[in-house]
DNA sequence: GTCTATAAGGTGATAGAC
DNA sequence: GTCTATCACCTTATAGAC
């Protein structure tokens, strides 16, 4: 107990999260996961009897939920330091995402997108797992935007746009190894939010 | 010559395009490509001596360029039938994309996104190929938007947002097997374009 | 429970017959 | 130039020693 190395199961899942995020599902082998986790190969099947699919599903759900929570905490903390201006907070959040991506050599973007693209047509259990995570994100975003845009549909649309602009910007920024798409996405999201707030105030 | 079955090289590339789009790079085996193309395995290496990477690079560039051209033609034809209203045209284009995606059982979205996510950190030649295609799309979009938004940076930002919203909506719609994200993305894109045009008219 | 060895099949790639 | 057979390696998964 206490500090020290995390247990084997956790190390396996953490290594899997890193590799799935960077190389996708088919591009990541279980041997490689065991090696990066400093765990014997057999431990994967000991802790995840369902094999690669179970490991992937748990990793997608765990890492996906954690990422959503992290983004929300970032938004709240920016809001706190920016005089409760949600438009500025959203723009700064995209800048932070651009900084993080660049800092990892354009490797670590969305933790589940590569898997989501790959499995949607080929693995039903994993497709549902990615859809559930995206759904969580949209619901959380909807509640965040509802503070300034009480109309439910409008807030839900903003949340969708936030996730979609982020996902689209990630793939463009990662391919081009350039922060620009993420920064432009942040400005577009700011414009959408500003417009929705103006529409609310006018009503 | 004339009609009849396309030649072997074309059949291989067409089959590769379909499989890469649905299953990604690592998820697509050369054996499977040969089988779907009704071509002997050796023909792949006869026509693509650079192996899987060369086949993928040519497929990404060819299918990517064709897809960009198709979207632009759709936008122009919608413009024609909608009294030259670009805002309505953009919204309808996203609806058409939603229809197409649903019609293929949520299989055929962006022809290069799955590959782009997978290879960005692992294969430099393929990363550059996907970045080049995304760049083509942004440039073409910038020119299309310039008809109503002459400011170069504003038009370029709109083009980026179009591609990013489309990519993000594709991954969400495909995962959820639901047209809603694509429809919401179209409305957001319409809002962004309307705002940019208003800003232009005011200046 | 931890770890090794191996099975059974798929991978990209090549050599060479026809 | 079309096609087959095969190589060496890697994949997921399992059996069983310790």
Short mmCIF file of C-alpha atoms (C1' of nucleotides) in Angstrom, two decimals:
data_model
loop_
_atom_site.label_atom_id
_atom_site.label_comp_id
_atom_site.label_asym_id
_atom_site.label_seq_id
_atom_site.Cartn_x
_atom_site.Cartn_y
_atom_site.Cartn_z
CA UNK A 1 0.00 0.00 0.00
CA UNK A 2 0.96 3.65 0.10
CA UNK A 3 3.21 5.06 -2.60
CA UNK A 4 5.38 2.99 -4.92
CA UNK A 5 4.65 1.39 -8.26
CA UNK A 6 0.99 0.96 -9.15
CA UNK A 7 -0.26 -2.61 -9.23
CA UNK A 8 0.08 -4.78 -12.31
CA UNK A 9 -3.50 -4.39 -13.46
CA UNK A 10 -3.26 -0.60 -13.33
CA UNK A 11 0.09 -0.58 -15.14
CA UNK A 12 -1.38 -2.72 -17.93
CA UNK A 13 -4.36 -0.43 -18.35
CA UNK A 14 -2.23 2.71 -18.28
CA UNK A 15 0.14 1.32 -20.91
CA UNK A 16 -2.83 0.24 -23.02
CA UNK A 17 -4.33 3.73 -22.79
CA UNK A 18 -1.14 5.36 -24.08
CA UNK A 19 -0.73 2.91 -26.96
CA UNK A 20 -4.38 2.89 -28.07
CA UNK A 21 -4.40 6.68 -28.06
CA UNK A 22 -1.34 6.89 -30.31
CA UNK A 23 -1.60 3.81 -32.52
CA UNK A 24 -5.22 2.73 -32.42
CA UNK A 25 -6.69 -0.70 -31.76
CA UNK A 26 -5.25 -2.94 -34.48
CA UNK A 27 -2.00 -1.03 -34.37
CA UNK A 28 -1.44 -1.99 -30.74
CA UNK A 29 -0.35 -5.52 -29.86
CA UNK A 30 -0.81 -7.17 -26.49
CA UNK A 31 2.88 -8.08 -26.40
CA UNK A 32 3.76 -4.43 -26.68
CA UNK A 33 1.31 -3.50 -23.93
CA UNK A 34 2.82 -6.10 -21.60
CA UNK A 35 6.32 -4.86 -22.37
CA UNK A 36 5.48 -1.19 -21.76
CA UNK A 37 3.67 -2.10 -18.56
CA UNK A 38 6.63 -4.17 -17.39
CA UNK A 39 4.26 -7.05 -16.85
CA UNK A 40 4.42 -10.67 -18.00
CA UNK A 41 2.25 -11.41 -21.01
CA UNK A 42 0.10 -13.87 -19.10
CA UNK A 43 -0.96 -11.18 -16.61
CA UNK A 44 -3.06 -9.54 -19.29
CA UNK A 45 -5.28 -12.61 -19.48
CA UNK A 46 -5.17 -13.03 -15.73
CA UNK A 47 -6.64 -9.56 -15.14
CA UNK A 48 -8.63 -9.29 -18.36
CA UNK A 49 -9.98 -12.78 -19.10
CA UNK A 50 -11.97 -11.33 -22.00
CA UNK A 51 -8.69 -10.65 -23.78
CA UNK A 52 -7.96 -7.69 -25.96
CA UNK A 53 -11.58 -6.64 -26.30
CA UNK A 54 -12.18 -6.47 -22.55
CA UNK A 55 -8.92 -4.61 -21.97
CA UNK A 56 -9.80 -2.14 -24.69
CA UNK A 57 -13.33 -1.60 -23.51
CA UNK A 58 -12.26 -0.92 -19.92
CA UNK A 59 -9.48 1.36 -21.14
CA UNK A 60 -11.79 3.33 -23.43
CA UNK A 61 -14.33 3.84 -20.66
CA UNK A 62 -11.81 4.67 -17.95
CA UNK A 63 -9.55 6.94 -19.99
CA UNK A 64 -12.52 8.51 -21.77
CA UNK A 65 -14.33 9.39 -18.56
CA UNK A 66 -11.14 10.73 -16.99
CA UNK A 67 -10.44 12.92 -20.03
CA UNK A 68 -13.93 14.39 -19.98
CA UNK A 69 -13.59 15.20 -16.30
CA UNK A 70 -10.20 16.81 -16.92
CA UNK A 71 -11.56 19.08 -19.66
CA UNK A 72 -14.46 20.13 -17.47
CA UNK A 73 -12.14 20.94 -14.57
CA UNK A 74 -9.97 22.96 -16.93
CA UNK A 75 -12.99 24.92 -18.14
CA UNK A 76 -14.12 25.64 -14.59
CA UNK A 77 -10.67 26.73 -13.49
CA UNK A 78 -10.32 29.03 -16.53
CA UNK A 79 -13.74 30.47 -15.77
CA UNK A 80 -12.51 31.24 -12.28
CA UNK A 81 -9.44 33.09 -13.49
CA UNK A 82 -11.16 34.91 -16.36
CA UNK A 83 -13.85 36.81 -14.48
CA UNK A 84 -16.54 34.22 -15.26
CA UNK A 85 -16.30 34.86 -19.00
CA UNK A 86 -17.34 31.57 -20.65
CA UNK A 87 -16.42 32.71 -24.18
CA UNK A 88 -12.85 33.50 -23.20
CA UNK A 89 -12.65 30.31 -21.15
CA UNK A 90 -13.60 28.16 -24.11
CA UNK A 91 -11.04 29.82 -26.36
CA UNK A 92 -8.32 29.40 -23.73
CA UNK A 93 -9.22 25.74 -23.26
CA UNK A 94 -8.52 25.06 -26.94
CA UNK A 95 -5.22 26.91 -26.60
CA UNK A 96 -4.35 24.67 -23.67
CA UNK A 97 -5.23 21.60 -25.75
CA UNK A 98 -2.96 22.89 -28.51
CA UNK A 99 -0.13 23.38 -26.02
CA UNK A 100 -0.56 19.90 -24.60
CA UNK A 101 -0.63 18.30 -28.03
CA UNK A 102 2.47 20.14 -29.20
CA UNK A 103 4.26 19.33 -25.93
CA UNK A 104 3.84 15.60 -26.59
CA UNK A 105 5.25 15.88 -30.10
CA UNK A 106 1.71 15.84 -31.51
CA UNK A 107 1.17 12.35 -30.12
CA UNK A 108 -1.44 12.60 -27.35
CA UNK A 109 -4.74 13.98 -28.60
CA UNK A 110 -8.13 12.42 -27.87
CA UNK A 111 -7.73 9.17 -25.91
CA UNK A 112 -10.47 7.29 -27.78
CA UNK A 113 -10.82 8.77 -31.28
CA UNK A 114 -8.36 6.48 -33.06
CA UNK A 115 -10.10 3.45 -31.59
CA UNK A 116 -13.54 4.90 -32.32
CA UNK A 117 -12.75 5.35 -36.02
CA UNK A 118 -11.37 1.83 -36.32
CA UNK A 119 -13.96 -0.22 -34.50
CA UNK A 120 -17.24 1.46 -35.49
CA UNK A 121 -17.80 -0.95 -38.37
CA UNK A 122 -16.09 -4.04 -36.98
CA UNK A 123 -16.61 -4.47 -33.23
CA UNK A 124 -20.01 -3.77 -31.76
CA UNK A 125 -19.01 -3.86 -28.07
CA UNK A 126 -16.22 -1.37 -28.63
CA UNK A 127 -18.37 0.84 -30.85
CA UNK A 128 -20.91 1.10 -28.03
CA UNK A 129 -18.14 1.89 -25.52
CA UNK A 130 -16.87 4.80 -27.61
CA UNK A 131 -20.42 6.04 -28.22
CA UNK A 132 -21.12 5.95 -24.48
CA UNK A 133 -18.02 8.03 -23.75
CA UNK A 134 -18.89 10.60 -26.41
CA UNK A 135 -22.40 10.70 -24.94
CA UNK A 136 -21.01 11.38 -21.45
CA UNK A 137 -18.97 14.28 -22.81
CA UNK A 138 -21.94 15.82 -24.58
CA UNK A 139 -24.13 15.54 -21.50
CA UNK A 140 -21.47 17.13 -19.29
CA UNK A 141 -20.92 19.92 -21.82
CA UNK A 142 -24.64 20.53 -22.08
CA UNK A 143 -24.83 21.09 -18.33
CA UNK A 144 -21.83 23.42 -18.41
CA UNK A 145 -23.28 25.57 -21.20
CA UNK A 146 -26.71 25.60 -19.52
CA UNK A 147 -25.37 28.16 -17.04
CA UNK A 148 -25.48 30.79 -19.80
CA UNK A 149 -27.76 29.16 -22.37
CA UNK A 150 -30.77 27.73 -20.54
CA UNK A 151 -32.46 26.51 -23.72
CA UNK A 152 -31.85 22.79 -23.60
CA UNK A 153 -31.50 22.19 -27.34
CA UNK A 154 -29.18 25.15 -27.76
CA UNK A 155 -26.93 24.00 -24.92
CA UNK A 156 -26.90 20.47 -26.30
CA UNK A 157 -25.96 21.75 -29.74
CA UNK A 158 -23.10 23.79 -28.25
CA UNK A 159 -21.83 20.72 -26.40
CA UNK A 160 -21.90 18.67 -29.60
CA UNK A 161 -20.04 21.42 -31.44
CA UNK A 162 -17.41 21.62 -28.73
CA UNK A 163 -16.67 17.90 -28.95
CA UNK A 164 -16.83 17.85 -32.75
CA UNK A 165 -14.58 20.87 -33.22
CA UNK A 166 -12.13 19.41 -30.74
CA UNK A 167 -12.07 16.01 -32.49
CA UNK A 168 -11.76 17.56 -35.93
CA UNK A 169 -9.07 19.96 -34.81
CA UNK A 170 -7.15 17.12 -33.17
CA UNK A 171 -6.91 15.08 -36.36
CA UNK A 172 -5.91 18.10 -38.45
CA UNK A 173 -3.38 19.41 -35.92
CA UNK A 174 -1.90 15.98 -35.43
CA UNK A 175 -1.56 15.32 -39.17
CA UNK A 176 -0.07 18.74 -39.91
CA UNK A 177 1.96 18.89 -36.67
CA UNK A 178 0.65 22.42 -36.30
CA UNK A 179 -1.31 24.12 -33.49
CA UNK A 180 -3.27 26.31 -35.92
CA UNK A 181 -6.34 24.06 -36.40
CA UNK A 182 -6.87 23.79 -32.65
CA UNK A 183 -6.55 27.56 -32.22
CA UNK A 184 -9.02 28.23 -35.05
CA UNK A 185 -11.42 25.67 -33.59
CA UNK A 186 -11.28 27.55 -30.29
CA UNK A 187 -12.16 30.80 -32.02
CA UNK A 188 -15.06 29.18 -33.85
CA UNK A 189 -16.34 27.66 -30.63
CA UNK A 190 -16.09 31.09 -28.99
CA UNK A 191 -18.12 32.58 -31.82
CA UNK A 192 -20.80 29.90 -31.52
CA UNK A 193 -21.07 30.40 -27.77
CA UNK A 194 -21.16 34.21 -28.07
CA UNK A 195 -23.95 33.94 -30.65
CA UNK A 196 -25.96 31.57 -28.47
CA UNK A 197 -25.62 33.85 -25.44
CA UNK A 198 -26.68 36.90 -27.46
CA UNK A 199 -29.67 34.98 -28.72
CA UNK A 200 -30.54 34.06 -25.11
CA UNK A 201 -30.22 37.66 -23.88
CA UNK A 202 -32.42 38.93 -26.68
CA UNK A 203 -35.19 36.48 -25.80
CA UNK B 1 -10.66 -1.20 -73.60
CA UNK B 2 -14.09 0.38 -73.48
CA UNK B 3 -16.46 -0.71 -70.74
CA UNK B 4 -16.12 -3.87 -68.70
CA UNK B 5 -14.21 -4.54 -65.50
CA UNK B 6 -11.62 -1.95 -64.52
CA UNK B 7 -8.01 -3.06 -64.76
CA UNK B 8 -6.33 -4.92 -61.92
CA UNK B 9 -4.44 -1.93 -60.57
CA UNK B 10 -7.62 0.11 -60.32
CA UNK B 11 -9.53 -2.70 -58.70
CA UNK B 12 -6.81 -3.08 -56.06
CA UNK B 13 -6.82 0.62 -55.28
CA UNK B 14 -10.61 0.79 -55.12
CA UNK B 15 -10.79 -2.18 -52.77
CA UNK B 16 -8.04 -0.67 -50.63
CA UNK B 17 -9.93 2.63 -50.44
CA UNK B 18 -13.07 0.92 -49.15
CA UNK B 19 -11.22 -1.15 -46.55
CA UNK B 20 -8.96 1.64 -45.27
CA UNK B 21 -11.99 3.90 -44.90
CA UNK B 22 -13.87 1.38 -42.79
CA UNK B 23 -11.15 -0.47 -40.89
CA UNK B 24 -8.11 1.78 -40.94
CA UNK B 25 -4.52 0.98 -41.84
CA UNK B 26 -3.47 -1.76 -39.42
CA UNK B 27 -6.95 -3.21 -39.52
CA UNK B 28 -6.70 -3.86 -43.26
CA UNK B 29 -4.60 -6.76 -44.52
CA UNK B 30 -3.15 -7.03 -48.02
CA UNK B 31 -4.63 -10.51 -48.37
CA UNK B 32 -8.08 -9.09 -47.78
CA UNK B 33 -7.49 -6.31 -50.30
CA UNK B 34 -6.44 -8.82 -52.95
CA UNK B 35 -9.49 -10.95 -52.24
CA UNK B 36 -11.95 -8.04 -52.43
CA UNK B 37 -10.29 -6.81 -55.62
CA UNK B 38 -10.49 -10.28 -57.15
CA UNK B 39 -6.79 -10.05 -57.85
CA UNK B 40 -3.94 -12.44 -57.09
CA UNK B 41 -1.90 -11.47 -54.08
CA UNK B 42 1.27 -11.01 -56.10
CA UNK B 43 -0.37 -8.33 -58.23
CA UNK B 44 -0.28 -5.95 -55.31
CA UNK B 45 3.50 -6.02 -55.33
CA UNK B 46 3.59 -5.95 -59.09
CA UNK B 47 1.66 -2.68 -59.26
CA UNK B 48 2.81 -1.26 -55.93
CA UNK B 49 6.44 -2.33 -55.48
CA UNK B 50 6.63 -0.16 -52.36
CA UNK B 51 4.20 -2.54 -50.68
CA UNK B 52 1.51 -1.60 -48.24
CA UNK B 53 2.86 1.89 -47.61
CA UNK B 54 2.91 2.84 -51.30
CA UNK B 55 -0.57 1.41 -51.85
CA UNK B 56 -1.88 3.32 -48.83
CA UNK B 57 -0.23 6.59 -49.80
CA UNK B 58 -1.62 6.47 -53.35
CA UNK B 59 -5.03 5.50 -52.05
CA UNK B 60 -5.10 8.28 -49.46
CA UNK B 61 -4.12 10.89 -52.04
CA UNK B 62 -6.44 9.65 -54.78
CA UNK B 63 -9.49 8.98 -52.63
CA UNK B 64 -8.87 12.11 -50.57
CA UNK B 65 -8.66 14.41 -53.57
CA UNK B 66 -11.73 12.82 -55.16
CA UNK B 67 -13.73 13.24 -51.97
CA UNK B 68 -12.81 16.93 -51.70
CA UNK B 69 -13.84 17.50 -55.29
CA UNK B 70 -17.14 15.69 -54.67
CA UNK B 71 -18.00 17.84 -51.66
CA UNK B 72 -17.20 21.01 -53.59
CA UNK B 73 -19.38 19.93 -56.50
CA UNK B 74 -22.19 19.17 -54.06
CA UNK B 75 -21.87 22.62 -52.50
CA UNK B 76 -21.95 24.30 -55.91
CA UNK B 77 -24.95 22.32 -57.07
CA UNK B 78 -26.82 23.09 -53.83
CA UNK B 79 -25.98 26.75 -54.27
CA UNK B 80 -27.49 26.57 -57.71
CA UNK B 81 -30.75 25.09 -56.48
CA UNK B 82 -31.03 27.28 -53.38
CA UNK B 83 -31.03 30.76 -54.91
CA UNK B 84 -27.31 31.26 -54.25
CA UNK B 85 -27.76 31.09 -50.49
CA UNK B 86 -24.44 29.79 -49.12
CA UNK B 87 -25.72 29.41 -45.56
CA UNK B 88 -28.54 27.12 -46.63
CA UNK B 89 -26.23 25.26 -48.99
CA UNK B 90 -23.78 24.43 -46.22
CA UNK B 91 -26.55 23.17 -43.94
CA UNK B 92 -27.97 21.00 -46.73
CA UNK B 93 -24.53 19.60 -47.53
CA UNK B 94 -24.23 18.27 -43.97
CA UNK B 95 -27.71 16.77 -44.29
CA UNK B 96 -26.58 15.03 -47.47
CA UNK B 97 -23.51 13.70 -45.68
CA UNK B 98 -25.77 12.38 -42.91
CA UNK B 99 -27.98 10.66 -45.48
CA UNK B 100 -25.00 9.08 -47.21
CA UNK B 101 -23.52 7.84 -43.96
CA UNK B 102 -26.81 6.34 -42.77
CA UNK B 103 -27.38 4.76 -46.19
CA UNK B 104 -24.14 2.80 -45.90
CA UNK B 105 -25.03 1.50 -42.44
CA UNK B 106 -22.80 4.16 -40.87
CA UNK B 107 -19.76 2.66 -42.57
CA UNK B 108 -18.54 5.16 -45.16
CA UNK B 109 -17.59 8.48 -43.64
CA UNK B 110 -14.33 10.33 -44.35
CA UNK B 111 -12.07 8.27 -46.63
CA UNK B 112 -8.85 9.16 -44.81
CA UNK B 113 -9.64 9.97 -41.18
CA UNK B 114 -9.20 6.47 -39.75
CA UNK B 115 -5.80 6.20 -41.43
CA UNK B 116 -4.86 9.74 -40.39
CA UNK B 117 -5.52 9.01 -36.71
CA UNK B 118 -3.53 5.78 -36.83
CA UNK B 119 -0.42 6.82 -38.70
CA UNK B 120 0.25 10.33 -37.40
CA UNK B 121 2.67 9.07 -34.76
CA UNK B 122 4.04 6.01 -36.51
CA UNK B 123 4.50 6.52 -40.26
CA UNK B 124 5.91 9.81 -41.49
CA UNK B 125 5.19 9.33 -45.21
CA UNK B 126 1.55 8.52 -44.54
CA UNK B 127 1.21 11.32 -42.00
CA UNK B 128 2.36 13.78 -44.67
CA UNK B 129 -0.03 12.31 -47.23
CA UNK B 130 -3.01 12.80 -44.92
CA UNK B 131 -1.85 16.31 -44.00
CA UNK B 132 -1.54 17.19 -47.70
CA UNK B 133 -5.10 16.04 -48.38
CA UNK B 134 -6.49 17.99 -45.42
CA UNK B 135 -4.55 21.00 -46.72
CA UNK B 136 -6.10 20.65 -50.18
CA UNK B 137 -9.57 20.59 -48.65
CA UNK B 138 -8.91 23.71 -46.56
CA UNK B 139 -7.54 25.60 -49.56
CA UNK B 140 -10.51 24.64 -51.72
CA UNK B 141 -12.92 25.61 -48.97
CA UNK B 142 -11.17 28.92 -48.46
CA UNK B 143 -11.71 29.78 -52.12
CA UNK B 144 -15.35 28.75 -51.97
CA UNK B 145 -16.05 30.92 -48.90
CA UNK B 146 -14.11 33.84 -50.39
CA UNK B 147 -17.09 34.54 -52.67
CA UNK B 148 -18.97 35.91 -49.65
CA UNK B 149 -16.16 36.50 -47.16
CA UNK B 150 -13.31 38.24 -48.97
CA UNK B 151 -11.16 38.54 -45.85
CA UNK B 152 -8.56 35.86 -46.36
CA UNK B 153 -8.11 34.85 -42.73
CA UNK B 154 -11.85 34.73 -42.12
CA UNK B 155 -12.42 32.53 -45.17
CA UNK B 156 -9.56 30.26 -44.15
CA UNK B 157 -10.97 29.93 -40.65
CA UNK B 158 -14.37 29.01 -42.08
CA UNK B 159 -12.79 26.36 -44.28
CA UNK B 160 -10.97 24.87 -41.31
CA UNK B 161 -14.18 24.85 -39.29
CA UNK B 162 -16.05 23.13 -42.10
CA UNK B 163 -13.52 20.31 -42.28
CA UNK B 164 -13.19 20.02 -38.50
CA UNK B 165 -16.93 19.98 -37.85
CA UNK B 166 -17.36 17.39 -40.58
CA UNK B 167 -14.61 15.16 -39.19
CA UNK B 168 -15.85 15.49 -35.64
CA UNK B 169 -19.44 14.88 -36.64
CA UNK B 170 -18.41 11.82 -38.65
CA UNK B 171 -16.76 10.11 -35.69
CA UNK B 172 -19.67 10.90 -33.38
CA UNK B 173 -22.36 9.91 -35.88
CA UNK B 174 -20.54 6.73 -36.78
CA UNK B 175 -20.03 5.70 -33.14
CA UNK B 176 -23.62 6.48 -32.16
CA UNK B 177 -25.12 5.27 -35.44
CA UNK B 178 -27.16 8.47 -35.41
CA UNK B 179 -27.50 11.30 -37.92
CA UNK B 180 -27.92 13.93 -35.19
CA UNK B 181 -24.27 14.99 -34.78
CA UNK B 182 -23.93 15.63 -38.52
CA UNK B 183 -27.15 17.65 -38.56
CA UNK B 184 -26.05 19.73 -35.57
CA UNK B 185 -22.65 20.27 -37.17
CA UNK B 186 -24.39 21.63 -40.26
CA UNK B 187 -26.37 24.08 -38.17
CA UNK B 188 -23.24 25.24 -36.36
CA UNK B 189 -21.42 25.68 -39.66
CA UNK B 190 -24.38 27.69 -40.97
CA UNK B 191 -24.21 29.92 -37.89
CA UNK B 192 -20.48 30.48 -38.32
CA UNK B 193 -20.90 31.38 -41.99
CA UNK B 194 -23.86 33.68 -41.30
CA UNK B 195 -21.84 35.48 -38.63
CA UNK B 196 -18.86 35.89 -40.93
CA UNK B 197 -21.04 37.28 -43.73
CA UNK B 198 -22.73 39.74 -41.38
CA UNK B 199 -19.34 40.88 -40.17
CA UNK B 200 -18.27 41.37 -43.81
CA UNK B 201 -21.39 43.35 -44.69
CA UNK B 202 -20.93 45.59 -41.68
CA UNK B 203 -17.35 46.43 -42.65
"C1'" DG C 1 -0.97 -15.59 -8.78
"C1'" DT C 2 3.22 -15.12 -11.55
"C1'" DC C 3 5.27 -16.26 -15.40
"C1'" DT C 4 6.90 -19.19 -19.67
"C1'" DA C 5 6.16 -21.88 -23.66
"C1'" DT C 6 3.59 -22.83 -27.24
"C1'" DA C 7 -0.35 -23.25 -30.24
"C1'" DA C 8 -2.96 -21.80 -34.40
"C1'" DG C 9 -3.49 -18.50 -37.53
"C1'" DG C 10 -2.69 -14.02 -39.73
"C1'" DT C 11 0.86 -10.42 -41.44
"C1'" DG C 12 3.83 -8.16 -45.00
"C1'" DA C 13 6.98 -9.53 -48.22
"C1'" DT C 14 9.57 -12.47 -51.69
"C1'" DA C 15 11.03 -16.07 -54.99
"C1'" DG C 16 10.08 -18.37 -58.79
"C1'" DA C 17 7.06 -21.37 -61.76
"C1'" DC C 18 4.28 -20.82 -65.75
"C1'" DG D 1 2.60 -10.30 -66.36
"C1'" DT D 2 -0.23 -13.71 -63.82
"C1'" DC D 3 -0.34 -16.36 -60.14
"C1'" DT D 4 1.27 -19.79 -56.33
"C1'" DA D 5 4.01 -21.28 -52.61
"C1'" DT D 6 6.51 -20.06 -49.05
"C1'" DC D 7 9.30 -17.34 -45.60
"C1'" DA D 8 10.01 -15.16 -41.21
"C1'" DC D 9 7.61 -12.77 -38.10
"C1'" DC D 10 3.89 -11.22 -35.28
"C1'" DT D 11 -0.84 -11.76 -33.60
"C1'" DT D 12 -4.29 -13.35 -29.96
"C1'" DA D 13 -5.04 -16.84 -26.98
"C1'" DT D 14 -4.19 -20.95 -23.99
"C1'" DA D 15 -1.99 -24.64 -21.18
"C1'" DG D 16 0.63 -25.64 -17.60
"C1'" DA D 17 4.99 -25.25 -14.77
"C1'" DC D 18 6.45 -23.05 -10.67
#
